Coordinates of C-alpha atoms and ligand atoms in Angstrom, one line a residue:
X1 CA 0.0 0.0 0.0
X2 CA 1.3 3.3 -1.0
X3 CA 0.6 6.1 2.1
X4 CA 0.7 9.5 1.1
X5 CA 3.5 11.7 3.1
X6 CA 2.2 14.3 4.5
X7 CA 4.5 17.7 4.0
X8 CA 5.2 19.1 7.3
X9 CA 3.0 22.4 8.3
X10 CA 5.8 24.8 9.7
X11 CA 2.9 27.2 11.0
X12 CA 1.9 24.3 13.2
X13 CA 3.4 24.7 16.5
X14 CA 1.5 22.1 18.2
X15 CA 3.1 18.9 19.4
X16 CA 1.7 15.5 19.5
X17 CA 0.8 14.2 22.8
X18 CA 3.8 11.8 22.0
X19 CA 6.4 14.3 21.2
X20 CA 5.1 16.2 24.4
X21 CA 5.5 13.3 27.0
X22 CA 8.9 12.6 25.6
X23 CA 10.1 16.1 26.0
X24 CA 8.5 16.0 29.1
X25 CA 10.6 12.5 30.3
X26 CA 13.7 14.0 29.0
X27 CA 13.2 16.7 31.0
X28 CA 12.0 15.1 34.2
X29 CA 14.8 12.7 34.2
X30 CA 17.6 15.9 33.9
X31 CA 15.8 17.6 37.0
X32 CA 16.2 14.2 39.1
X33 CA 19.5 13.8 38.3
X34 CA 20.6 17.3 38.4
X35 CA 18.4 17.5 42.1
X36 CA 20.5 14.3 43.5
X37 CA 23.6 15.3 43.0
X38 CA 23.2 18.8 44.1
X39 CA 25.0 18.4 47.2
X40 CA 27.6 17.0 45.3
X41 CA 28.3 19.9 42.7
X42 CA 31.2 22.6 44.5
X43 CA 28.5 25.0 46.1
X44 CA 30.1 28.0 43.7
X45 CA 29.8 26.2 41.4
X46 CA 32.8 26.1 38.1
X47 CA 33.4 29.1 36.8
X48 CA 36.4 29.1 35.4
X49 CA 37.1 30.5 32.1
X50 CA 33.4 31.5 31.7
X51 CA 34.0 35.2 29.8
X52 CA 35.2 33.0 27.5
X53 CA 32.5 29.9 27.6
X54 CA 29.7 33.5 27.6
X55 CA 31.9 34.8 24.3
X56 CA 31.4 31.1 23.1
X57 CA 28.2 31.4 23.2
X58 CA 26.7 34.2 21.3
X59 CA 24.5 33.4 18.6
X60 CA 22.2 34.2 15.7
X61 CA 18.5 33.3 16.0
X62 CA 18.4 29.6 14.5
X63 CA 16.4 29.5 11.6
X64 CA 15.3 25.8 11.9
X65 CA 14.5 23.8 15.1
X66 CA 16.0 21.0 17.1
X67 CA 16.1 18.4 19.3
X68 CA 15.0 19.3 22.7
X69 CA 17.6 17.0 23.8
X70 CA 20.2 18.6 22.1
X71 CA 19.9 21.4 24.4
X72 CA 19.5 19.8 27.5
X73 CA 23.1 18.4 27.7
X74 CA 24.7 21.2 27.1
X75 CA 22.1 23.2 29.5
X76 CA 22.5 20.6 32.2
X77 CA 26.4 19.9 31.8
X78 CA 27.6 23.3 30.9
X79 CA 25.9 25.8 31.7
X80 CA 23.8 25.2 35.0
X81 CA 26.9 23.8 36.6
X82 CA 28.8 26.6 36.2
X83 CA 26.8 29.0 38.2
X84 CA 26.7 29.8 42.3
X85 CA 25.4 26.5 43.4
X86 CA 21.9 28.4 45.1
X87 CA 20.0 25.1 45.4
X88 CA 22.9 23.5 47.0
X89 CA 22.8 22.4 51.0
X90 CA 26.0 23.9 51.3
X91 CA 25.0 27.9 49.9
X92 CA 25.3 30.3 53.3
X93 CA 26.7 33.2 50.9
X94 CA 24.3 36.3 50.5
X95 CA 20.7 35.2 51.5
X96 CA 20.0 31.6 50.6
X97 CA 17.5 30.4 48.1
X98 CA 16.6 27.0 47.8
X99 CA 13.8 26.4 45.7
X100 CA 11.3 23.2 46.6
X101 CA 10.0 21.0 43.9
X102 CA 6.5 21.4 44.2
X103 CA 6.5 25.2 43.1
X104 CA 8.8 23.6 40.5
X105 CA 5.2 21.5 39.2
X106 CA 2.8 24.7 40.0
X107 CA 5.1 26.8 37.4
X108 CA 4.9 23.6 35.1
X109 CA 0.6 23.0 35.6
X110 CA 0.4 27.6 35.4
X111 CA 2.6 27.2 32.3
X112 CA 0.8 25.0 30.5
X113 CA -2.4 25.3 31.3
X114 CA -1.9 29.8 30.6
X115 CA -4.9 31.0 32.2
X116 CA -5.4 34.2 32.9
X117 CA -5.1 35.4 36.0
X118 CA -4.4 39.1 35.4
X119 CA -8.5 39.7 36.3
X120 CA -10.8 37.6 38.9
X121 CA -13.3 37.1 35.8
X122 CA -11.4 35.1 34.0
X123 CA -10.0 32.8 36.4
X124 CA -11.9 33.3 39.3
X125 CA -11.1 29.6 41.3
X126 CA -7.7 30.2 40.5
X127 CA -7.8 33.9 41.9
X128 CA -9.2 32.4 44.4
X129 CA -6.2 30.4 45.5
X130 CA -3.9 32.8 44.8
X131 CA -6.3 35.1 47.3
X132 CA -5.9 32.1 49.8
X133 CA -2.2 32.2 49.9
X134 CA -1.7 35.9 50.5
X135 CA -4.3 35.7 53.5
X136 CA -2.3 33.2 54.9
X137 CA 0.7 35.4 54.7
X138 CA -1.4 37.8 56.3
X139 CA -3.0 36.0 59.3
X140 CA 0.8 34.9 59.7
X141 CA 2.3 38.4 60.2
X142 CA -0.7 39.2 62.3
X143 CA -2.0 41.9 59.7
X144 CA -6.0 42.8 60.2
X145 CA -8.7 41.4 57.7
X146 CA -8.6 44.7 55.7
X147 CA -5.1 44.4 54.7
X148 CA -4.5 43.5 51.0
X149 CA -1.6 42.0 49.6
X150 CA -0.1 41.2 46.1
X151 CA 2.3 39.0 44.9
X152 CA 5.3 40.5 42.8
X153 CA 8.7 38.6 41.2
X154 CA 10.5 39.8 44.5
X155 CA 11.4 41.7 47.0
X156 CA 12.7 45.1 45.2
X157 CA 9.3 45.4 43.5
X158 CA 7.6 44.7 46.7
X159 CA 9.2 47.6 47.8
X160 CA 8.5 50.0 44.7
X161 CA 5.1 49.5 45.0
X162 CA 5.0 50.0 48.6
X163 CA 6.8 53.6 48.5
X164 CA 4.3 54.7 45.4
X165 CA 1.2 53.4 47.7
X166 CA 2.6 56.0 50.7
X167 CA 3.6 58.4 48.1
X168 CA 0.2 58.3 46.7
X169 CA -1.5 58.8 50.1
X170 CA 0.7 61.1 52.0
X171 CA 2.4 63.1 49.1
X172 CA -0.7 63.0 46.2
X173 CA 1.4 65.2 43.6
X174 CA 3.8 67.0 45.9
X175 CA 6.3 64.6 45.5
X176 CA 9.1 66.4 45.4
X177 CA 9.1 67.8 49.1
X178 CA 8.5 64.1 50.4
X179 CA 11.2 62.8 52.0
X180 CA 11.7 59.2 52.9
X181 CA 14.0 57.6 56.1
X182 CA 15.9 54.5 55.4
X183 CA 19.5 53.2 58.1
X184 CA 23.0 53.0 56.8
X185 CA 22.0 48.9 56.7
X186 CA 19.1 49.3 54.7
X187 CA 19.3 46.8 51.6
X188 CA 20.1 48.9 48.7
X189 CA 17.2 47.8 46.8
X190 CA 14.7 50.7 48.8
X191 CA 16.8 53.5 47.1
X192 CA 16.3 52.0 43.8
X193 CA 12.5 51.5 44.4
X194 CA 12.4 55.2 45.6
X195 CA 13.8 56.5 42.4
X196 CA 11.4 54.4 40.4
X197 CA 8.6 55.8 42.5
X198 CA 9.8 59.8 41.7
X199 CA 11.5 59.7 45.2
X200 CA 15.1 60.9 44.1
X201 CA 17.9 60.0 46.4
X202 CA 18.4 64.0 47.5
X203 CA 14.7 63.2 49.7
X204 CA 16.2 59.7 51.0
X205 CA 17.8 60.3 54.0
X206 CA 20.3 57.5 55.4
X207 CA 20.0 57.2 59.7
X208 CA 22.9 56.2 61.5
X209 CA 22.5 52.4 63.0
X210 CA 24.1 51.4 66.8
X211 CA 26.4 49.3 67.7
X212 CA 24.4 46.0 66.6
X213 CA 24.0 47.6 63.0
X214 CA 20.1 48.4 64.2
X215 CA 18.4 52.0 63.3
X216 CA 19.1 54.8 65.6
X217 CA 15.5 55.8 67.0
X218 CA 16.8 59.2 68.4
X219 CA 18.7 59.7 64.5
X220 CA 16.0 59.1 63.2
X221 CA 13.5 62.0 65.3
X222 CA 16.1 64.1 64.8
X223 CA 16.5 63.4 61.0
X224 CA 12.6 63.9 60.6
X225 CA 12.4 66.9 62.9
X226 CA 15.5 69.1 60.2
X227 CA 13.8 68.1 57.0
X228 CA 10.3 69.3 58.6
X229 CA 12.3 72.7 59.5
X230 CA 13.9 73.0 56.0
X231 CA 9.6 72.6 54.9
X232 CA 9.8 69.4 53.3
X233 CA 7.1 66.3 54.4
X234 CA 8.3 63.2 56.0
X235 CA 6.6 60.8 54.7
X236 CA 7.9 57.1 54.6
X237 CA 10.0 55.3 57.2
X238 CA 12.2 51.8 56.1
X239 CA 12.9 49.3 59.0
X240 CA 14.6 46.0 58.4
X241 CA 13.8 42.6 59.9
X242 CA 16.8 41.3 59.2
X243 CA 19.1 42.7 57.7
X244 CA 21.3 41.6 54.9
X245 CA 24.7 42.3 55.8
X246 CA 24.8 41.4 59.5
X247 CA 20.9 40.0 60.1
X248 CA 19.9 42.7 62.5
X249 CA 16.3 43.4 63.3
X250 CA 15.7 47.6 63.8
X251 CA 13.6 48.0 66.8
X252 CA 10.6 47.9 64.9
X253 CA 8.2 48.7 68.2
X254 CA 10.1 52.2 68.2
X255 CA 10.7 52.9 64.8
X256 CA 5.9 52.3 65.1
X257 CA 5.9 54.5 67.5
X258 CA 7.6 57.5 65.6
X259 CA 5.7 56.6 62.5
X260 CA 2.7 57.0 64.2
X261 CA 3.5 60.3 66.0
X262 CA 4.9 61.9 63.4
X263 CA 2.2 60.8 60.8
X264 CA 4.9 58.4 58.6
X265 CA 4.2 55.1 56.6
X266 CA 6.2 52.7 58.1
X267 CA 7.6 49.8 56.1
X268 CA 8.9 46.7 57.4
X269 CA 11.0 44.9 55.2
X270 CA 10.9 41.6 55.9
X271 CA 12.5 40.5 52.0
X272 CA 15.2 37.9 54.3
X273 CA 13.7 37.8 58.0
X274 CA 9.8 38.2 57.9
X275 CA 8.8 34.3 57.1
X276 CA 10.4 33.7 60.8
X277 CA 7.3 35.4 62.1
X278 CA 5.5 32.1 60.9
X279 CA 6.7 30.6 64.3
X280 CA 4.7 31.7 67.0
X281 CA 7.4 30.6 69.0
X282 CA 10.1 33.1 67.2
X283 CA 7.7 36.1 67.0
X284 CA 9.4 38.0 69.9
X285 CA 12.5 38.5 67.9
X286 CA 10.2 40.3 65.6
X287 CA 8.0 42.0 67.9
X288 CA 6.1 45.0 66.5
X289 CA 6.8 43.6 62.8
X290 CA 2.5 43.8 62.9
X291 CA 2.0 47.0 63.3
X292 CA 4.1 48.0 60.0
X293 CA 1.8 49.8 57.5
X294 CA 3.2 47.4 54.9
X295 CA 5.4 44.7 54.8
X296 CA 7.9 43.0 52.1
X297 CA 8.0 39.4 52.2
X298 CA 10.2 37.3 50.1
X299 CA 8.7 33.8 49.4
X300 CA 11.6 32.7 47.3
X301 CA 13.6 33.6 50.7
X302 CA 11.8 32.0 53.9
X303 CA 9.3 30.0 52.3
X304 CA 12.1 28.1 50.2
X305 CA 10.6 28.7 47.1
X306 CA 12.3 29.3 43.4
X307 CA 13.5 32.7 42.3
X308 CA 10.7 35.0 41.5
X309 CA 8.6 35.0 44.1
X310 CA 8.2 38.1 46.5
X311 CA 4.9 39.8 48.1
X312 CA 4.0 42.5 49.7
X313 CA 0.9 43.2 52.8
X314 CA -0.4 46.5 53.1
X315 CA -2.4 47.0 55.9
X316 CA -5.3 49.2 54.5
X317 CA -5.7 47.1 51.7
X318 CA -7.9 49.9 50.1
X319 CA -4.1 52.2 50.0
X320 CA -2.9 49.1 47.9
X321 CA -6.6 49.4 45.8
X322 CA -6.1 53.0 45.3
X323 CA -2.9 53.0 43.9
X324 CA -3.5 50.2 41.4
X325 CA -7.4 50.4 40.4
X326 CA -8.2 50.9 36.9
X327 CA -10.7 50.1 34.6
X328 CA -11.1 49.8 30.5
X329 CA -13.9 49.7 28.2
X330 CA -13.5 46.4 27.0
X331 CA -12.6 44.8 30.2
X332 CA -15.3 43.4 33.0
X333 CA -16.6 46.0 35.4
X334 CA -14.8 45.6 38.7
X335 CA -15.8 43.8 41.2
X336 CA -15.5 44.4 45.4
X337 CA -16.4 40.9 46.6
X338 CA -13.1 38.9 45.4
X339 CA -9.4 39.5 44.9
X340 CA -8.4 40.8 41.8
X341 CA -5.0 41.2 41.0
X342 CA -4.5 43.7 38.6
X343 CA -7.0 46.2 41.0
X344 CA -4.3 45.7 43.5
X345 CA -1.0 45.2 41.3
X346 CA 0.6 47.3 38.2
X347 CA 0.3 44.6 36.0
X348 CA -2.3 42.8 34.2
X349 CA -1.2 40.2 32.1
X350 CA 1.2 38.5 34.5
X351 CA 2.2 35.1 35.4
X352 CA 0.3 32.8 38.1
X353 CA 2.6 33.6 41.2
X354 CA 0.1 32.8 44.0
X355 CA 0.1 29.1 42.5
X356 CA 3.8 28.1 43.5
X357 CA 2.9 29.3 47.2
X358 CA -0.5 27.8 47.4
X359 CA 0.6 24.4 46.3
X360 CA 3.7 24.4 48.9
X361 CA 1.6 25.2 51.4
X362 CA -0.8 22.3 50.6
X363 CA 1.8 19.7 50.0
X364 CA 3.9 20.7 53.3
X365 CA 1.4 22.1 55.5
X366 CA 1.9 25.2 57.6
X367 CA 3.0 23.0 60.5
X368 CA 6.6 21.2 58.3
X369 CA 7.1 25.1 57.2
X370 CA 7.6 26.2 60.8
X371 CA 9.4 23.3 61.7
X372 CA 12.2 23.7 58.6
X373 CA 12.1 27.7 59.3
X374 CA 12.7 27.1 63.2
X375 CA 15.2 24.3 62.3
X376 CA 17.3 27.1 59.8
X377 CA 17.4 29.5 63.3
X378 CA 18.4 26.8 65.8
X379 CA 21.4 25.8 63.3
X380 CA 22.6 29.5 62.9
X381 CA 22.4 29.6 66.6
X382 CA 24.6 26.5 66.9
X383 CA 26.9 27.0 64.5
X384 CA 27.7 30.5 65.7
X385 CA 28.3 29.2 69.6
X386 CA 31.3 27.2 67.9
X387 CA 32.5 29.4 65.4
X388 CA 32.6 32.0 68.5
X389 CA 35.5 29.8 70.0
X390 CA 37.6 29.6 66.9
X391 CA 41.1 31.3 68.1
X392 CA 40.8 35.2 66.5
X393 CA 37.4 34.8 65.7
X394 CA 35.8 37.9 66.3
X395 CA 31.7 38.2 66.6
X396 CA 30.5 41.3 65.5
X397 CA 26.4 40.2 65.0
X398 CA 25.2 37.0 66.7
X399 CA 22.1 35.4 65.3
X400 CA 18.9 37.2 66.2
X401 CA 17.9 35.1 63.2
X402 CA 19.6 33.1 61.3
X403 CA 22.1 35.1 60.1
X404 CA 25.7 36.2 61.8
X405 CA 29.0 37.7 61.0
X406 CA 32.4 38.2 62.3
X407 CA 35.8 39.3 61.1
X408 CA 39.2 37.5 61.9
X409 CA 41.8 39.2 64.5
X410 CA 45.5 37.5 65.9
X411 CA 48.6 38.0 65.4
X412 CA 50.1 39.8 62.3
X413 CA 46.7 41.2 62.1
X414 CA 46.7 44.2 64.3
X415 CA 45.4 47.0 61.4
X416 CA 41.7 47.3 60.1
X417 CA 43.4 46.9 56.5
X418 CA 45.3 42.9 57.9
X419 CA 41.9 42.2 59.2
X420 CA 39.8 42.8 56.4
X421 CA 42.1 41.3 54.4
X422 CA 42.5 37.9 56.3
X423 CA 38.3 38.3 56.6
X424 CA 37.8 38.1 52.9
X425 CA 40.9 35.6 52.6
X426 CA 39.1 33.6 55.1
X427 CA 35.6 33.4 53.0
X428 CA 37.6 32.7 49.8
X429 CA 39.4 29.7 51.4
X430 CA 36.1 28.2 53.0
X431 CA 34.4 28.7 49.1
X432 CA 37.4 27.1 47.5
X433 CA 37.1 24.1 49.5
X434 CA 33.7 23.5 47.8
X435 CA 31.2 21.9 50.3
X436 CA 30.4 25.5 51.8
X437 CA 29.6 28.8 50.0
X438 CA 30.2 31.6 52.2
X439 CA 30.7 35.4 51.0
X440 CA 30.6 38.8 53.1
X441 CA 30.5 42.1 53.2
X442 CA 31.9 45.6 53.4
X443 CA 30.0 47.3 56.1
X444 CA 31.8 50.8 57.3
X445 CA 35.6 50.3 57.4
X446 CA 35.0 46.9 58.3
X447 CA 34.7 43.7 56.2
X448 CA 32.7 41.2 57.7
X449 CA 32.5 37.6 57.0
X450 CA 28.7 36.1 56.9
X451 CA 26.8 33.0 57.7
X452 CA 23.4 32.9 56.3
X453 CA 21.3 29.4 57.1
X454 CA 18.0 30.1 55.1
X455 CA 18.3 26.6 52.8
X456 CA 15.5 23.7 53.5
X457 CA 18.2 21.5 52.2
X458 CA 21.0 23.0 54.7
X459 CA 21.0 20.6 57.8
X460 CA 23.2 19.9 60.7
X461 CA 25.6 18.2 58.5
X462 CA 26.4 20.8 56.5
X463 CA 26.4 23.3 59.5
X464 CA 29.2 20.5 61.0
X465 CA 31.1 21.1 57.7
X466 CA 31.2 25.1 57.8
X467 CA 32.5 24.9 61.1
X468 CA 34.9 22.5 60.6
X469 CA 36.3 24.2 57.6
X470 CA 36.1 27.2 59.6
X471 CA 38.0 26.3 61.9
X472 CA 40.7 24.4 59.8
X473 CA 41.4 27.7 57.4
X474 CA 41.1 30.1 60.4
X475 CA 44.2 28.0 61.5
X476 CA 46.4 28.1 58.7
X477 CA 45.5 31.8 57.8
X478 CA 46.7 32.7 61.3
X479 CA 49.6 30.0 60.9
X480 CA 50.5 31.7 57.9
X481 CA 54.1 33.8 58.0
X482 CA 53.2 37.8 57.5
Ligands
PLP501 C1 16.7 42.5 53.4 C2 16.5 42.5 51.9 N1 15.7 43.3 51.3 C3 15.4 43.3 50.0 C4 16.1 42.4 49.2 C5 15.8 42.4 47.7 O1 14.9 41.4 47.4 P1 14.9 40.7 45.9 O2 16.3 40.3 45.6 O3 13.9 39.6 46.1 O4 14.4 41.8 45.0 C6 17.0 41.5 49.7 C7 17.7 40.5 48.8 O5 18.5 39.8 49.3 C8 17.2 41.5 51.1 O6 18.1 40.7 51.7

């Protein structure tokens, strides 16, 4: 029998269910590979040579199409591997990521599935979940029923759309005399969100901090009290819980108390320290953290989750509503009764964000998220008692979270300069070993070193092995003829 070929259809982009489920497999079996050996892989992953591996690289838009396996083993061999190893048990540098695999799956089913979730009308049940997952942000952080969240790609636009929401209440369109209050620790993110809200950095004042890198209350009454001589509005205040440089939490109680006298909004930025306020039992640390008029949380932080995840609580969720409202002729009427993202977000076509965190929630439960966010804390704290005792250890910010840092003293290194120096030397030497990423940071004259714990894969073992290696190159640093 003679069959007649078919010619292929290049406008056809649809693939059989066959060619689907075996891009699909090929795909699934990478991920499980690439997931067990994680802990494995050096945690900074290889990158030598790689200007030259990016030059390599470039490449015209390819006319004709491949093999989906073709790009895999060079994705998964080459290139992934040679990045910081973020997934990796051993990642204490910066503020940890992680990334657990359900979200992995809800990207996947949001993906291919597209709805739209830019307005309740056309996806209303999955609104709805997406609705569900910020309210159980907010009855964590103890925010009332009227506050009104939204769910952006991270922290830094968390914080964009937080100063436009103050600056649209407090300033209206006399922006220019607002002035907003940040501390020398602030994460640097705030004055780039500022400047994309119209706040330039000549209204952004920077408050000294004390001498556990917190906000200076008394700075700060005094900073408000010149601009509002000089004529110019106070408007927005910045606390950190948890800060990225040395994890300090700014006493948030008093920093609430001057808002409110002097008529401020009061952020809380809670990008790397807010999700420990999901354990009743480590609340205290953040006491006052409810009582911020908004707050920046970073799901792909403290709930473990994949890059792109932050959110942000405001407290009068109708602020958040008037900032964002909008309507258009050939769009549904609004509604009041049920969430709707683009009345309470600048987008409107968008992504399904509130998926990943609803689905983690379901899978784990509130009750195994405590337990791995109070585990992350107890291992700072334990690490930190040891690393304490090193010889010429130095601790300049225990763990009020999870996060600590310290700087290297002894003999040969009796100037700022010899101590900075052997500090950075010291992270470099840990890295190079390649079970532990640790990196640090400049803050004032003095470079600290840094231990982060913020990993669901990070456990004691890993802790063990930082201190360990700690301890071993703190030696022979100090050993070391000067
Ligand atoms: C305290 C703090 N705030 C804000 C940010 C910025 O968040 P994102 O990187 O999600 O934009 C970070 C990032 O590490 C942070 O640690």
């Amino acid at each position: 029998m003679i069959t007649k070929q078919t010619k292929p259809d290049p406008a056809n982009l649809e693939l059989s269910v066959e060619d689907m489920s075996t891009m699909t497999q090929a795909v699934l079996a990478r991920v499980l590979t690439h997931h067990a050996g994680l802990s494995a892989m050096p945690s900074r992953g290889d990158l030598e040579n790689i200007q030259s591996l990016c030059r390599s690289m470039r490449e015209p838009v390819p006319e004709h199409g491949e093999a989906a396996d073709n790009l895999l083993q060079p994705l998964f061999e080459d290139w992934i591997p040679r990045s910081f190893g973020t997934p990796g048990p051993g990642y204490l540098a910066y503020i940890p990521g992680s990334g657990v695999f359900p979200a992995a799956l809800a990207d996947f089913i949001s993906a291919t599935t597209n709805r739209y979730t830019g307005i309740w009308e056309a996806a209303p049940a999955l609104v709805q979940l997406e609705a569900n997952a910020l309210e159980w942000l907010r009855e964590a952080m103890q925010f009332p029923a009227e506050a009104r969240g939204l769910f952006t790609t991270g922290g830094s636009m968390a914080m964009f759309n937080a100063i436009a929401c103050a600056r649209e209440k407090l300033l209206g369109t006399d922006i220019r005399s607002g002035t907003l209050y940040v501390s020398s620790q602030t994460h640097h993110s705030i004055a780039k969100a500022a400047r994309l809200a119209g706040i330039a950095n000549d209204r952004v004042r920077v408050i000294e901090v004390d001498e556990h890198y917190r906000m200076r209350v008394d700075s700060l009454e005094r900073a408000i009290a010149d601009d509002r001589a000089s004529g110019l509005k106070p408007f927005m205040v910045f606390s950190t819980a948890g800060t990225t440089n040395t994890g300090a939490v700014d006493p948030l109680n008093a920093i609430a108390d001057v808002a409110e006298r002097e008529g401020l909004w009061h952020h809380v930025d809670g990008a790397y320290g807010g999700c420990f306020h999901l354990v009743p039992e480590l609340r205290h640390l953040l006491a006052g953290l409810p009582r911020a008029d908004s707050l920046t949380l970073d799901p792909h932080k403290g709930l473990f989750l994949p890059y792109g995840t932050g959110a942000l609580l405001v407290r009068n969720g109708e602020d958040l509503r008037a900032l964002h409202a909008s309507s258009a002729g050939y769009l549904p009427d609004n509604q009041l009764e049920f969430y709707d993202p683009a009345q309470y977000g600048p987008e409107l076509s968008r992504g399904f964000p509130g998926l990943r965190v609803w689905m983690c929630f379901k899978i784990f439960g509130a009750a195994r998220y405590r337990a791995a966010i109070a585990e992350k804390r107890d291992l700072a704290v334990w690490a930190a008692e040891r690393i304490a005792r090193i010889p010429g250890m130095v601790m300049d910010a225990l763990p009020q979270l999870s996060l600590f840092a310290f700087h290297l003293e002894g003999k040969g290194l009796e100037t700022l300069e010899a101590q900075n120096q052997a500090t950075r030397e010291l992270m470099e030497r840990v890295t190079r070993r390649g079970k532990i990423m640790l990196t640090g940071a400049q803050v004032g004259e003095r470079y600290l070193g840094r231990v982060c714990v913020l990993s669901f894969r990070t456990r004691r073992a890993e802790m063990e092995t930082c201190v360990q290696h700690l301890v071993e190159e703190s030696a022979a640093l100090l050993r070391q003829p000067r």
